[in-house]
PDB file of C-alpha atoms in Angstrom:
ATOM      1  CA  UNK M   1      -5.517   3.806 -31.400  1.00 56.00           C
ATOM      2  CA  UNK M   2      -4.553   1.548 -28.200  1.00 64.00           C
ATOM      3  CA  UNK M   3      -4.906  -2.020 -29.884  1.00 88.00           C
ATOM      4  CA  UNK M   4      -6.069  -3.545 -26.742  1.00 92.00           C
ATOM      5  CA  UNK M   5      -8.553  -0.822 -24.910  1.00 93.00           C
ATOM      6  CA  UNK M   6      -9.860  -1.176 -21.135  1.00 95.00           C
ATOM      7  CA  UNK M   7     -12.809   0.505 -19.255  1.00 95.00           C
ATOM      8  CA  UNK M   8     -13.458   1.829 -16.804  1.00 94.00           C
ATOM      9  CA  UNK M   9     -10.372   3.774 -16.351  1.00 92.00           C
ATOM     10  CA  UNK M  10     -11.073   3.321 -12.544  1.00 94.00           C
ATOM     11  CA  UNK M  11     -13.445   2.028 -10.152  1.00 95.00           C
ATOM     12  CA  UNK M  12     -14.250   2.274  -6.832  1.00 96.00           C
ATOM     13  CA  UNK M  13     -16.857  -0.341  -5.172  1.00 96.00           C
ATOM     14  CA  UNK M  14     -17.943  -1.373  -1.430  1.00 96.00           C
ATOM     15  CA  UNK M  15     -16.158  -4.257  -0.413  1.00 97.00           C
ATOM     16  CA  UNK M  16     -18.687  -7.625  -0.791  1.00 96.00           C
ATOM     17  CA  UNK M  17     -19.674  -5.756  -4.111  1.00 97.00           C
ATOM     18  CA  UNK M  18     -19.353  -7.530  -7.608  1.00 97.00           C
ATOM     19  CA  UNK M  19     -18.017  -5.802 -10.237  1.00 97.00           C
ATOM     20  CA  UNK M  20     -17.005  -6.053 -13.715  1.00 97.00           C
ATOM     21  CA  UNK M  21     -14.062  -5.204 -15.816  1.00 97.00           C
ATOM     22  CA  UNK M  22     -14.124  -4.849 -19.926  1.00 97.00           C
ATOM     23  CA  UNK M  23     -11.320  -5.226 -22.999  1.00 96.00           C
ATOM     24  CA  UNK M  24     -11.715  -4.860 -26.286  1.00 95.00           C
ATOM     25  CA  UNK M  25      -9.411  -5.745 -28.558  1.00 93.00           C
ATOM     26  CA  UNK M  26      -8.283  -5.403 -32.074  1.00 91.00           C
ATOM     27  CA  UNK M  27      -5.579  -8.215 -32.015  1.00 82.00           C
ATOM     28  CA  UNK M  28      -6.909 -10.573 -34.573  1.00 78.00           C
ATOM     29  CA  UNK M  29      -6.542 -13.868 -34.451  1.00 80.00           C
ATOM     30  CA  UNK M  30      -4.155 -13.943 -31.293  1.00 80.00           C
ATOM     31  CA  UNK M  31      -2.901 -17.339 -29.354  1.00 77.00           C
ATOM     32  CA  UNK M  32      -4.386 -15.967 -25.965  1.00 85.00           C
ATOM     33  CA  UNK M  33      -5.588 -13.022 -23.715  1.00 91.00           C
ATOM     34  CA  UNK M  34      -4.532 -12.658 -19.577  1.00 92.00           C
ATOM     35  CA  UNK M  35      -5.847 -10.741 -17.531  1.00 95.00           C
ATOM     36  CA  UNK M  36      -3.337  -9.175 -14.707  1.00 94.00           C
ATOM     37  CA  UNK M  37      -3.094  -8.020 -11.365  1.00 95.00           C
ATOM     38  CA  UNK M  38      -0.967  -5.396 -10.514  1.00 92.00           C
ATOM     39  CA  UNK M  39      -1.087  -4.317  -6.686  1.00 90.00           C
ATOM     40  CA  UNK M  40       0.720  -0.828  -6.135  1.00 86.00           C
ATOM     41  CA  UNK M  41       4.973  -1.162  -6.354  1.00 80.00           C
ATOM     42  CA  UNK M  42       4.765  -4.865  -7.422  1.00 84.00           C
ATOM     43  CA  UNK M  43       4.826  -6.562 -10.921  1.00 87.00           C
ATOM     44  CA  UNK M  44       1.826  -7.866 -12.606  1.00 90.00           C
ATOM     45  CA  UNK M  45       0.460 -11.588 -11.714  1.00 90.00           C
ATOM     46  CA  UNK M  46      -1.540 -13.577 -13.944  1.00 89.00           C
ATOM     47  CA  UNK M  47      -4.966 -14.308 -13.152  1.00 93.00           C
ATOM     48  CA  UNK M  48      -6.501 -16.109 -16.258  1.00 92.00           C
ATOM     49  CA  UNK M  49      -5.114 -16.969 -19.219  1.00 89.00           C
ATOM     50  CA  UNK M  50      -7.828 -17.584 -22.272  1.00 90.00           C
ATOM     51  CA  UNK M  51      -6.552 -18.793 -25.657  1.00 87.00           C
ATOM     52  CA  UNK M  52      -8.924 -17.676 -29.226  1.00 83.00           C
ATOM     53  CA  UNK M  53     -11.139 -21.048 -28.434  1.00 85.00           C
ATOM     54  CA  UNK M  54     -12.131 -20.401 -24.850  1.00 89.00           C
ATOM     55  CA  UNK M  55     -15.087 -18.576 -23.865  1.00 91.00           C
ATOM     56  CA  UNK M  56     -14.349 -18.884 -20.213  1.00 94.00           C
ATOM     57  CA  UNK M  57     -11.933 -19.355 -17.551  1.00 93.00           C
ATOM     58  CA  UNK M  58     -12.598 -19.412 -13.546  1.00 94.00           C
ATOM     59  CA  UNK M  59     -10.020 -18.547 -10.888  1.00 93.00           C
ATOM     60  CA  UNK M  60     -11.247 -18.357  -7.378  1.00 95.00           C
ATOM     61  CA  UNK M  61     -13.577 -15.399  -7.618  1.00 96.00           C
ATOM     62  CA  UNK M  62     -12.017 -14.312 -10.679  1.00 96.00           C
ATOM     63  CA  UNK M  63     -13.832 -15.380 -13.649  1.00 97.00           C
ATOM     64  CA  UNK M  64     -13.136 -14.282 -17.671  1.00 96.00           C
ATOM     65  CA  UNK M  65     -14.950 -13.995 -20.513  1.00 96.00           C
ATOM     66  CA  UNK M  66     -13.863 -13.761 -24.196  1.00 94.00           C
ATOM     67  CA  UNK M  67     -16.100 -13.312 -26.860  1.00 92.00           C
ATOM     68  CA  UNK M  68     -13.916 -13.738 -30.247  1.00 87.00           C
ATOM     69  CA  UNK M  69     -16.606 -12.356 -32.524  1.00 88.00           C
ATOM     70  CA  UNK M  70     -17.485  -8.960 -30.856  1.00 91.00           C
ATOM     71  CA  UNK M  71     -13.254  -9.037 -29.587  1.00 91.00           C
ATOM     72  CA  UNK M  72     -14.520  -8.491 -26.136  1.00 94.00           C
ATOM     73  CA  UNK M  73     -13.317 -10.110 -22.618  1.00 96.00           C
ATOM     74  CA  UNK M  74     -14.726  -9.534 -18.929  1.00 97.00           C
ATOM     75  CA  UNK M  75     -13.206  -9.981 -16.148  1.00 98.00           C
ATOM     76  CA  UNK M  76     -16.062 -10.511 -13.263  1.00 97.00           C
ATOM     77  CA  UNK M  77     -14.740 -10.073  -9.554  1.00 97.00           C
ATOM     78  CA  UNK M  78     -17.151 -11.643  -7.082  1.00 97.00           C
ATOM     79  CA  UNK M  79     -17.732 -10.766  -3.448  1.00 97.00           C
ATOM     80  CA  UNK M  80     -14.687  -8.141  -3.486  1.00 96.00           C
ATOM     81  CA  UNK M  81     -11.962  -7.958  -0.489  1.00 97.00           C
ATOM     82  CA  UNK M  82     -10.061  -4.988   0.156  1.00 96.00           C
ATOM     83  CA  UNK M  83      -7.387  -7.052  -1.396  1.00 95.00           C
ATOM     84  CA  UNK M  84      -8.462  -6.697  -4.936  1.00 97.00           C
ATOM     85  CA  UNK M  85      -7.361  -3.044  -5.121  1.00 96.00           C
ATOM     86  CA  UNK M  86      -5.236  -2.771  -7.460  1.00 95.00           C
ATOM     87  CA  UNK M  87      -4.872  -1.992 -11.345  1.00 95.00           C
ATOM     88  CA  UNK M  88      -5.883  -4.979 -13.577  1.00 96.00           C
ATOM     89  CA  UNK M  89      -4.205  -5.303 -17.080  1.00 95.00           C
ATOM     90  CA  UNK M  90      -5.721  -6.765 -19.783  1.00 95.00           C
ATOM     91  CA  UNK M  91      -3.062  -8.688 -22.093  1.00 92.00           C
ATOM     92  CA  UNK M  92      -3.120  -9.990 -25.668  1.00 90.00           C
ATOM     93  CA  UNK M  93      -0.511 -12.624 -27.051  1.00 84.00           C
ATOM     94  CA  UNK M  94      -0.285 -12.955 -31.222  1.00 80.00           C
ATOM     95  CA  UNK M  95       2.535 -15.053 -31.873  1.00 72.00           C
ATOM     96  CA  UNK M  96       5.567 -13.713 -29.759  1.00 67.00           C
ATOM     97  CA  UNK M  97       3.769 -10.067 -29.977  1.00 74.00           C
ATOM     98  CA  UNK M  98       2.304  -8.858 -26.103  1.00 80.00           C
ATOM     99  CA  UNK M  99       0.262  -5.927 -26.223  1.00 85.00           C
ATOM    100  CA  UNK M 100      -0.541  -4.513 -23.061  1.00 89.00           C
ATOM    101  CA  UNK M 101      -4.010  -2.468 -21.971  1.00 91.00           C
ATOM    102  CA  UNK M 102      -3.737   0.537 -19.833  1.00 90.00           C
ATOM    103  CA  UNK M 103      -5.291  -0.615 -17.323  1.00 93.00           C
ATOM    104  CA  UNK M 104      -7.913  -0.453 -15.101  1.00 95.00           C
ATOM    105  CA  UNK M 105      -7.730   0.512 -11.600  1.00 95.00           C
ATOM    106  CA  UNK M 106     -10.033  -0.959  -9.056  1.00 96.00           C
ATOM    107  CA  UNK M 107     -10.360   0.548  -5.219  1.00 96.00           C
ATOM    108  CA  UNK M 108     -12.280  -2.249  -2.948  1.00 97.00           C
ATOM    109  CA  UNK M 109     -13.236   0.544  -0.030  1.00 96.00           C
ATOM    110  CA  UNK M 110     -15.037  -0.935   3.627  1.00 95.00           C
TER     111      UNK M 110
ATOM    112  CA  UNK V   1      10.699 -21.869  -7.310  1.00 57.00           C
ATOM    113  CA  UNK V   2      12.342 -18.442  -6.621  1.00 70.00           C
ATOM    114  CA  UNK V   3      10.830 -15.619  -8.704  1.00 88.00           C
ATOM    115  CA  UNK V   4      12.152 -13.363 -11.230  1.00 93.00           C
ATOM    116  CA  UNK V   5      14.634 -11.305  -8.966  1.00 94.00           C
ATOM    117  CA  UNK V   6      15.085  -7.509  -9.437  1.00 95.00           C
ATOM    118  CA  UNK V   7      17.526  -4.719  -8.439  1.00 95.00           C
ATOM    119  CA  UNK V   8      17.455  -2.111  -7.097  1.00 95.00           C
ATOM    120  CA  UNK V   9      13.950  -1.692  -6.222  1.00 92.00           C
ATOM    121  CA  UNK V  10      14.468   2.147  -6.070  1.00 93.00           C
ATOM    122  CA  UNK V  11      16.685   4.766  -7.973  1.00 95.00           C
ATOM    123  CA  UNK V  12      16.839   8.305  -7.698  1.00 95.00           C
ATOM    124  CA  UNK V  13      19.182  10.014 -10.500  1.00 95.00           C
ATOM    125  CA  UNK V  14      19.306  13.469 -12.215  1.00 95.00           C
ATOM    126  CA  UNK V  15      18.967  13.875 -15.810  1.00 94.00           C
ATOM    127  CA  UNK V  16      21.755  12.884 -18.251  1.00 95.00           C
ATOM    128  CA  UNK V  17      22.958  10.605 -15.676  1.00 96.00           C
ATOM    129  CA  UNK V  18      23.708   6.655 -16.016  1.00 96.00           C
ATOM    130  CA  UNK V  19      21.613   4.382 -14.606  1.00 97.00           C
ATOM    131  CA  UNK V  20      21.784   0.124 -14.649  1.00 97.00           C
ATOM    132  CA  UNK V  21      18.988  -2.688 -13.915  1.00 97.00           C
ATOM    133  CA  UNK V  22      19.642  -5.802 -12.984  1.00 97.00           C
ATOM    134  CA  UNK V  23      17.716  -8.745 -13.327  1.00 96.00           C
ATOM    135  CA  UNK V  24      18.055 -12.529 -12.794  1.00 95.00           C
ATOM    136  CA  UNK V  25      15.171 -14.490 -14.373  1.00 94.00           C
ATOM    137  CA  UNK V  26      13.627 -17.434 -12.795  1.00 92.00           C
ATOM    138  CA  UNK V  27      15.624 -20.714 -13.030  1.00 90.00           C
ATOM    139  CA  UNK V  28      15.571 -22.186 -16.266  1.00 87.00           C
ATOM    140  CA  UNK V  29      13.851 -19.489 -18.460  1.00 89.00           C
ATOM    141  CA  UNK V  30      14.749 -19.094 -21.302  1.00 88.00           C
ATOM    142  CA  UNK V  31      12.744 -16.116 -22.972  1.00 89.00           C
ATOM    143  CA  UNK V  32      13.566 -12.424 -21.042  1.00 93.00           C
ATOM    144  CA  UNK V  33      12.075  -9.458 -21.300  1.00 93.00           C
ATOM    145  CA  UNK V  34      12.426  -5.969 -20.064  1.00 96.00           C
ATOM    146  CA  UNK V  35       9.164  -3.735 -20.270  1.00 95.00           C
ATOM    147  CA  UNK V  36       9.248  -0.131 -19.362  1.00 95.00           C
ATOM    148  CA  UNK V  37       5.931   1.416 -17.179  1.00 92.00           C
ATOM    149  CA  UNK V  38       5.121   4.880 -16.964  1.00 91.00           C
ATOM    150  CA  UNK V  39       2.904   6.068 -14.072  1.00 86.00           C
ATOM    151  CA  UNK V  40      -0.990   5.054 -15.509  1.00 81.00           C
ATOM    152  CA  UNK V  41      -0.009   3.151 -18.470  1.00 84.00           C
ATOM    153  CA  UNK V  42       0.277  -0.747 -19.006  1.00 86.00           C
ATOM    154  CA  UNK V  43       3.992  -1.961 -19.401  1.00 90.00           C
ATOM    155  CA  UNK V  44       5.895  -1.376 -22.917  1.00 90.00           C
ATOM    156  CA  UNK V  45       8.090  -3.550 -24.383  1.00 90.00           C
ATOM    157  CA  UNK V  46      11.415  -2.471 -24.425  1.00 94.00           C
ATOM    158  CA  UNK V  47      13.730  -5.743 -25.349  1.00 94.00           C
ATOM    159  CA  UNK V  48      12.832  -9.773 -25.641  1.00 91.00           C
ATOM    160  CA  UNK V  49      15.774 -12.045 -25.354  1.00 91.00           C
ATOM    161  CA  UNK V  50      15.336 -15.878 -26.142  1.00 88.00           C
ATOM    162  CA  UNK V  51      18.507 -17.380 -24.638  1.00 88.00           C
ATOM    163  CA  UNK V  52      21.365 -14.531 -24.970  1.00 86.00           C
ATOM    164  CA  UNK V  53      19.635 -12.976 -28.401  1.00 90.00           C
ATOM    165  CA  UNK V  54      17.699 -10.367 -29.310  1.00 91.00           C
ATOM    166  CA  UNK V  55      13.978 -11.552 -30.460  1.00 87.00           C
ATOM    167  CA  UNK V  56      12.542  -7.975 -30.531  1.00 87.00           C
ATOM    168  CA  UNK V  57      13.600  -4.659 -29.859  1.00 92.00           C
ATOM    169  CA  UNK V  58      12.087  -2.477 -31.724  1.00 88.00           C
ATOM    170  CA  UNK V  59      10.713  -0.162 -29.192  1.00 89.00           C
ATOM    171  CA  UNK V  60      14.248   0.462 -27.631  1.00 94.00           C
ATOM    172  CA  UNK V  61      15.580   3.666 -27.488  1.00 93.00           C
ATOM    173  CA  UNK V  62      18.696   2.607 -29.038  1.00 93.00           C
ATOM    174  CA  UNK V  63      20.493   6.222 -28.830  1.00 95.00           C
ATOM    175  CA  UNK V  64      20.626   5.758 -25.188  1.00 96.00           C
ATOM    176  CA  UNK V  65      19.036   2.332 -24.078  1.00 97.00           C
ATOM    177  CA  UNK V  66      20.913  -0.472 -24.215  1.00 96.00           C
ATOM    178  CA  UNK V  67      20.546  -4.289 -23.025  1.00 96.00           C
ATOM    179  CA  UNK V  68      22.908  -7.330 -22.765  1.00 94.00           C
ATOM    180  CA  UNK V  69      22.071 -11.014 -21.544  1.00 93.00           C
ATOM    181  CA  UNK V  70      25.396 -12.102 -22.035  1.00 81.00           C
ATOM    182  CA  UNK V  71      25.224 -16.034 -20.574  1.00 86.00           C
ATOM    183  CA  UNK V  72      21.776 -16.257 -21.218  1.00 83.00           C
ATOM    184  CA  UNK V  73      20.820 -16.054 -17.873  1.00 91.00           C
ATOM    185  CA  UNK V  74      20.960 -12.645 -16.192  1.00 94.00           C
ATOM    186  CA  UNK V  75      20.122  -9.250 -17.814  1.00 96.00           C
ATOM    187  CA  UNK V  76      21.492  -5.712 -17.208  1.00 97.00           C
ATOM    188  CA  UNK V  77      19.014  -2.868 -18.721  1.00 97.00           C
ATOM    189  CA  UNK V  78      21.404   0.212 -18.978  1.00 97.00           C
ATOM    190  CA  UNK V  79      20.009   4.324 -19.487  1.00 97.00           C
ATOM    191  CA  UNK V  80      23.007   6.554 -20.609  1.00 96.00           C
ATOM    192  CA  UNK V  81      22.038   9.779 -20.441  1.00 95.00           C
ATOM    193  CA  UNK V  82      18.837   9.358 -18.840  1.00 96.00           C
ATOM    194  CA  UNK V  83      16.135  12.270 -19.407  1.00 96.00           C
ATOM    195  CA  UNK V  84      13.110  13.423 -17.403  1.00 96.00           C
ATOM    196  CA  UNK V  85      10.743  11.417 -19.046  1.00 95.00           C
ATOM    197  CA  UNK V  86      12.708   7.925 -18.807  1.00 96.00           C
ATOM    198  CA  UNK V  87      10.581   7.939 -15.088  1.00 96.00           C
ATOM    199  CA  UNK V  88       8.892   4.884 -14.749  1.00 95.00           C
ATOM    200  CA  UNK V  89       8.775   1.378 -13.738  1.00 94.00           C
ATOM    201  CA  UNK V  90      11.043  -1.075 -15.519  1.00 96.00           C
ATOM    202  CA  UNK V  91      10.046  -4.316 -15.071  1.00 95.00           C
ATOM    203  CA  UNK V  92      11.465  -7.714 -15.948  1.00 95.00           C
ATOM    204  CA  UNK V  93       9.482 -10.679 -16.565  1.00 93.00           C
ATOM    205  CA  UNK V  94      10.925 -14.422 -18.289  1.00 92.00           C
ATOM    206  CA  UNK V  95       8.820 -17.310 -19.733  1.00 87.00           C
ATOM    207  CA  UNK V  96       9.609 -21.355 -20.019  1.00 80.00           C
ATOM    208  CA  UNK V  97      10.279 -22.278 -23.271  1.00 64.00           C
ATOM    209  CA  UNK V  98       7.302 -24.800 -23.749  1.00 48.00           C
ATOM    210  CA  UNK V  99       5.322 -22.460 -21.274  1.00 47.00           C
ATOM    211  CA  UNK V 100       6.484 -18.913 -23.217  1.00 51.00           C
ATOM    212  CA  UNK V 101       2.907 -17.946 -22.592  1.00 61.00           C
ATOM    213  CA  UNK V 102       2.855 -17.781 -18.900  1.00 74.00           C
ATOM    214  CA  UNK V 103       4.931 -15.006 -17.984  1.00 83.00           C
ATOM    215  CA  UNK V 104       6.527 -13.706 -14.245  1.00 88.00           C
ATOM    216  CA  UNK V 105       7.420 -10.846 -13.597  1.00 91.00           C
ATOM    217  CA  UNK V 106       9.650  -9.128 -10.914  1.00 92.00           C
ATOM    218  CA  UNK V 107       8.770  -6.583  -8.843  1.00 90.00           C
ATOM    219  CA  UNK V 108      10.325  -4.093 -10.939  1.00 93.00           C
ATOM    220  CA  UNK V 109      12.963  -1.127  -9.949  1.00 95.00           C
ATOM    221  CA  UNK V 110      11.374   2.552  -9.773  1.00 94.00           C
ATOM    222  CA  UNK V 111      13.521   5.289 -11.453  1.00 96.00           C
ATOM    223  CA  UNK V 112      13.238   8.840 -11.072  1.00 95.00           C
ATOM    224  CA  UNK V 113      15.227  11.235 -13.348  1.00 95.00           C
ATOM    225  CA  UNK V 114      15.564  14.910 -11.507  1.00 94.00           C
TER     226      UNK V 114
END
């Protein structure tokens, strides 16, 4: 069992649509949790990074969550632009340990 | 500041062929690592380097994967003999020291074993 676990596998919305993105994790206790972007051929680029005491971190229309006691982060896209297709990777740090979700891959369509 | 520099971006090689990565991390990073991503699935750690040693490399391949960050700086990821399923995405990301959370990665180089 994947120790960090992301859903949907995909998503496709209208563009100007909200949408939100889940993790759950097993990584227990852990020194923080990023969430990715990954557009297609390109490495991954850090949107938020949460550590175990945050419940909440904004970035433009990016916003996670983290809920430590249910091991559960969001991450909430608002008004969506064609430019947020892409696959968004949920991470988890313990220590010097990274453990990688799948995954999730988001198509913005007009 | 220049990002985490990778090369080649593409590489097309048949199977039990050789194949190198390059990578030059950003300026002043100390902490290197080399993940491997297969087509749908989130990056695996292959190798972590803090300085020019090893930190972690338990998920290498060591029968034919090998890695070497020689002056500290710049990284060569090496596949002798590659196989079919050594396809993927490897991708190259370093950390500050006081900042080892906040990682960059490079655009990664594409292989694909025939």
């Amino acid at each position: 069992k994947n120790q960090v676990e992301q859903s949907p596998q995909s998503l496709i919305i209208l563009e100007g649509k909200n949408c939100t993105l889940q993790c759950n994790y097993t990584v227990s206790p852990f020194s923080n949790l990023r969430w990715y972007k990954q557009d297609t051929g390109r490495g991954p680029v850090s949107l938020t990074i949460m550590t175990f005491s945050e419940n909440t971190k904004s970035n433009g229309r990016y916003t996670a969550t983290l809920d430590a006691d249910t091991k559960q982060s969001s991450l909430h896209i608002t008004a969506s632009q064609l430019s947020d297709s892409a696959s968004y990777i949920c991470v988890v740090i313990r220590y010097q340990k990274v453990t990688f979700g799948i995954g999730t891959k988001l198509q913005v369509i007009p | 500041e220049a990002g985490v520099a990778q090369s080649p971006r593409y590489k097309i090689i048949e199977k039990r062929q050789s194949v190198a990565f390059w990578c030059n991390p950003i300026s002043g990073h100390a902490t290197l690592y080399w993940y491997q991503q297969i087509l749908g699935q989130g990056p695996k750690l292959l190798i972590q380097f803090q300085n020019n040693g090893v930190v972690d490399d338990s998920q290498l391949p060591k029968d034919r994967f090998s890695a070497e960050r020689l002056k500290g700086v710049d990284s060569t990821l090496k596949i002798q003999p590659a196989k079919l399923e050594d396809s993927a995405v490897y991708l190259c990301a370093s950390t500050r020291g006081e900042q080892r959370n906040i990682q960059y990665f490079g655009a990664g180089t594409r292989l694909s074993v025939l």
